CSV table of C-alpha atoms in Angstrom, one decimal:
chain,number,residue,atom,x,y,z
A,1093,UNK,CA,190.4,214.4,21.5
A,1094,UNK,CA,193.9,214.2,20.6
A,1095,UNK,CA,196.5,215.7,22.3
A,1096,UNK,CA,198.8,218.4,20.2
A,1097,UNK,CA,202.6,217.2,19.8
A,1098,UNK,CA,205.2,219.9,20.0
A,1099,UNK,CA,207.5,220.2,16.9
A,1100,UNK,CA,210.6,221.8,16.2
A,1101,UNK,CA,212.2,222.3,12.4
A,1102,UNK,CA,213.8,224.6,10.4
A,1103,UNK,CA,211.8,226.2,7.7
A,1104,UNK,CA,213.4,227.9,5.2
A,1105,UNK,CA,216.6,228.9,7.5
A,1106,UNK,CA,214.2,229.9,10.2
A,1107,UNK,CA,213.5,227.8,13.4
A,1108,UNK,CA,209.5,227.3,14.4
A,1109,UNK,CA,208.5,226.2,17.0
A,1110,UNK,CA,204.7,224.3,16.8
A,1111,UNK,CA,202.0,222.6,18.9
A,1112,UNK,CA,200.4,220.1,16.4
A,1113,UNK,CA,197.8,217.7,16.1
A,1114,UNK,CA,199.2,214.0,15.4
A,1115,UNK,CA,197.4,213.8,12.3
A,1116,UNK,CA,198.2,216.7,10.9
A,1117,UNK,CA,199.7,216.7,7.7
A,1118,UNK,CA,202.7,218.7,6.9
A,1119,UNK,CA,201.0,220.6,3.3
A,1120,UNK,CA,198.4,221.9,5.8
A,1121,UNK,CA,200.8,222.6,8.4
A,1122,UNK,CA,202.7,225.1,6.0
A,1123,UNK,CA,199.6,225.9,4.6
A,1124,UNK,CA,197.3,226.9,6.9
A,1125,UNK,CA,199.9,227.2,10.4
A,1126,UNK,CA,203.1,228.9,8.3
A,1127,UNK,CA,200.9,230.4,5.5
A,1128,UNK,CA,203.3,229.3,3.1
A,1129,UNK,CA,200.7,228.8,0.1
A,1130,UNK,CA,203.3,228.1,-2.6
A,1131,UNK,CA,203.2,224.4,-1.4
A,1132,UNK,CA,199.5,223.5,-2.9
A,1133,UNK,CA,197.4,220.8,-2.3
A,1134,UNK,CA,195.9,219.0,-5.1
A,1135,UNK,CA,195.1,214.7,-5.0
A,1136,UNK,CA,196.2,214.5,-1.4
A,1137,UNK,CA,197.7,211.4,-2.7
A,1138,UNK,CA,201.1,211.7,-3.5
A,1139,UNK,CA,200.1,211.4,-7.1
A,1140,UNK,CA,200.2,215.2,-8.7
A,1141,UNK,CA,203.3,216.3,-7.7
A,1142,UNK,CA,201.6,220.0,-6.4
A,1143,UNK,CA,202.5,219.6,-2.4
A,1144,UNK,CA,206.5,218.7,-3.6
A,1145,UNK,CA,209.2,220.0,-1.0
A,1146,UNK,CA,212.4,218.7,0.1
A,1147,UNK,CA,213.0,217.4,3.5
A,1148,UNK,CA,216.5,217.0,4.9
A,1149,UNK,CA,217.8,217.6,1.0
A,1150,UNK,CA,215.1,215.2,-0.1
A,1151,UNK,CA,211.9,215.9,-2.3
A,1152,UNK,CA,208.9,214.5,-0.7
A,1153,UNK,CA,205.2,214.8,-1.0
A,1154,UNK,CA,204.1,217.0,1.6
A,1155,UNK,CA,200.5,215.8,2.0
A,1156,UNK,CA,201.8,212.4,2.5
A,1157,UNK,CA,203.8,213.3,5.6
A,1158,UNK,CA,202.7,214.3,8.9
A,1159,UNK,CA,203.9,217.7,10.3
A,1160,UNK,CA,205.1,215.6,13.5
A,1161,UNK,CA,207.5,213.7,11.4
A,1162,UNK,CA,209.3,216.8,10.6
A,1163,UNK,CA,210.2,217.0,14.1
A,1164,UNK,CA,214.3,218.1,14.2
A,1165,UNK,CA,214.2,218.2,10.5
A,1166,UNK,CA,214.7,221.1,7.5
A,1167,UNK,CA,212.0,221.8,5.5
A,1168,UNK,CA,212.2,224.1,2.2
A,1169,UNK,CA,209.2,225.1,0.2
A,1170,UNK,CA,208.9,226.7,-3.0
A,1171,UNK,CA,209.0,230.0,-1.1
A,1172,UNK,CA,212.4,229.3,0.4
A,1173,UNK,CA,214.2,228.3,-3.0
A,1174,UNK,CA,212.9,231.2,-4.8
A,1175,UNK,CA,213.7,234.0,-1.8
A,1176,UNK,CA,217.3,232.4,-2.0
A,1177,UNK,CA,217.5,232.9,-5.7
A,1178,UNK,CA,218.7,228.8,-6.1
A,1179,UNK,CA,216.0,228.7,-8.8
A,1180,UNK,CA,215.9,231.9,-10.5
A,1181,UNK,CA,217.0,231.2,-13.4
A,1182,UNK,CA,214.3,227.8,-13.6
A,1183,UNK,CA,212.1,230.3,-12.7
A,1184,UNK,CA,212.9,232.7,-15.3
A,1185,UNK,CA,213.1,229.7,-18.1
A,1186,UNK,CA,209.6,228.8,-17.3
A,1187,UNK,CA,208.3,232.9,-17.8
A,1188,UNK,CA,210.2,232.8,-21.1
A,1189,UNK,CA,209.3,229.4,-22.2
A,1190,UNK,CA,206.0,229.5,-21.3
A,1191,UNK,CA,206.1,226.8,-19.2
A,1192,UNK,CA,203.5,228.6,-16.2
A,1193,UNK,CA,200.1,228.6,-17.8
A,1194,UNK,CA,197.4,228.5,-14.7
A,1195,UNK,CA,200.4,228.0,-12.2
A,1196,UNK,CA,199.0,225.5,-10.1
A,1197,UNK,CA,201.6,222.7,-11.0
A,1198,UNK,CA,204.2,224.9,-11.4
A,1199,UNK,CA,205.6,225.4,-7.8
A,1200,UNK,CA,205.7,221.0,-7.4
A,1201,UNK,CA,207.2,221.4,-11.1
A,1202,UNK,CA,210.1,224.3,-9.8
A,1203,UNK,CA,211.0,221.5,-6.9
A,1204,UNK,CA,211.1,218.7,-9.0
A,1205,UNK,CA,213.2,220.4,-12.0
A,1206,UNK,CA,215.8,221.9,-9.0
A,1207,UNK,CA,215.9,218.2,-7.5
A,1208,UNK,CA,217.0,216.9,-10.7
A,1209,UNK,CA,219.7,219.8,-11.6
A,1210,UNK,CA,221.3,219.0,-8.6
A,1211,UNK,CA,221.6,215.7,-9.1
A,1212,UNK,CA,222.2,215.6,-13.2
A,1213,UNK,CA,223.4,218.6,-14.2
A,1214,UNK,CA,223.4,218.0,-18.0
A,1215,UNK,CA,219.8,215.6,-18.0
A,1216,UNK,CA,218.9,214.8,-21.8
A,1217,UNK,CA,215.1,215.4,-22.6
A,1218,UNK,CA,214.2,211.8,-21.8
A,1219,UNK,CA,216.1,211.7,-18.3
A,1220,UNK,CA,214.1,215.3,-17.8
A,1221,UNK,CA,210.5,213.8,-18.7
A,1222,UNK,CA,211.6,210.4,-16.4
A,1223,UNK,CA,212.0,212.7,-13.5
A,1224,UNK,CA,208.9,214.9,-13.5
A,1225,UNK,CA,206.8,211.8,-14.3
A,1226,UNK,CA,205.8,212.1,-11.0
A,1227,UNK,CA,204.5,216.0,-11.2
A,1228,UNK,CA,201.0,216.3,-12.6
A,1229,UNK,CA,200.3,219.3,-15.3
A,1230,UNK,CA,197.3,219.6,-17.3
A,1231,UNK,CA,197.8,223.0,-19.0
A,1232,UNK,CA,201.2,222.7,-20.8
A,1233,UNK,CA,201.7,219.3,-22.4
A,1234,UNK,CA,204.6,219.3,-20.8
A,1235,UNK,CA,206.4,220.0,-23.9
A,1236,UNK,CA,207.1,224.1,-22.9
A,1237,UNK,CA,208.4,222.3,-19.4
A,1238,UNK,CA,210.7,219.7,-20.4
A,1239,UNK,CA,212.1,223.1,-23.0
A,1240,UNK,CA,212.6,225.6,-19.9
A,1241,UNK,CA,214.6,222.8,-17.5
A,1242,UNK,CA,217.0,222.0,-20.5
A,1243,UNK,CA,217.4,225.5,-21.7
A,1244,UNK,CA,218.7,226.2,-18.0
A,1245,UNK,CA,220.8,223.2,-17.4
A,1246,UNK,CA,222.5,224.2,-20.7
A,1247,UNK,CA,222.5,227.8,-19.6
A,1248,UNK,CA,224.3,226.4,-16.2
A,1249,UNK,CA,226.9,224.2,-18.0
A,1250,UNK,CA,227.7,227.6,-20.1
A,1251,UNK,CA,228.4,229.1,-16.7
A,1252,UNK,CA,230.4,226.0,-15.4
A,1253,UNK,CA,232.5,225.8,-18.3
């Protein structure tokens, strides 16, 4: 038997405290320990894209990191970036657009799409596919996706200028 590793992080703007097994992998941890369900779990991989957070600012695959490696760290799920509004207007594009179908991807998709905002704020529709190539959907096409991030990065820039 292993024994359980204490952990502290910040989670959304709010400190936890945890006693966790090595090997235990940071999706499950905010899964099943922080029942914060937005971050899903599909491939266990680091190949669909569902489990996407961001770590320290960056987006990582959840499932491929271990909840001990999170240790001093800030973590934001989907949960955290939609209570703080930062992606309500994404959010909003994807409704309108009809970008959600079954809603699995769509959390992965909303971390993803954020990520590359912040970083591009005026991405073309090639620079928009490039960076969700990593983010798995098999309802859309994409097509309604791709349409929802560039209708709000143009919406943005309307707000900038």
């Amino acid at each position: 038997m292993t024994t359980a590793m204490s952990i502290s992080l910040i989670v959304n703007g709010e400190r936890v405290e945890a006693d966790v097994q090595p090997r235990l992998n940071l999706a499950d941890f905010l899964r099943e320990h922080l029942k914060l369900t937005g971050t899903h779990v599909g491939c266990e991989h680091g190949v669909c894209g569902a489990c996407t957070i961001r770590v320290n600012g960056d987006i990582v695959r959840s499932c491929l990191m271990l909840a001990v490696q999170t240790h001093n760290a800030t973590v934001e799920t989907i949960e955290g970036l939609s209570d703080s509004g930062e992606i309500a207007d994404l959010q909003s594009a994807f409704k309108e657009r009809n970008a959600l179908q079954c809603g699995f991807c769509t959390p992965g998709m909303l971390m993803a799409a954020q990520d590359l905002l912040k970083q591009s704020p005026f991405p073309d529709r090639e620079q928009i596919r490039e960076h969700l190539s990593g983010n798995y959907c098999r309802c859309t096409g994409y097509q309604a996706i791709v349409d929802a991030i560039e209708t709000t990065a143009r919406a943005r820039a309307g707000r900038l200028s």
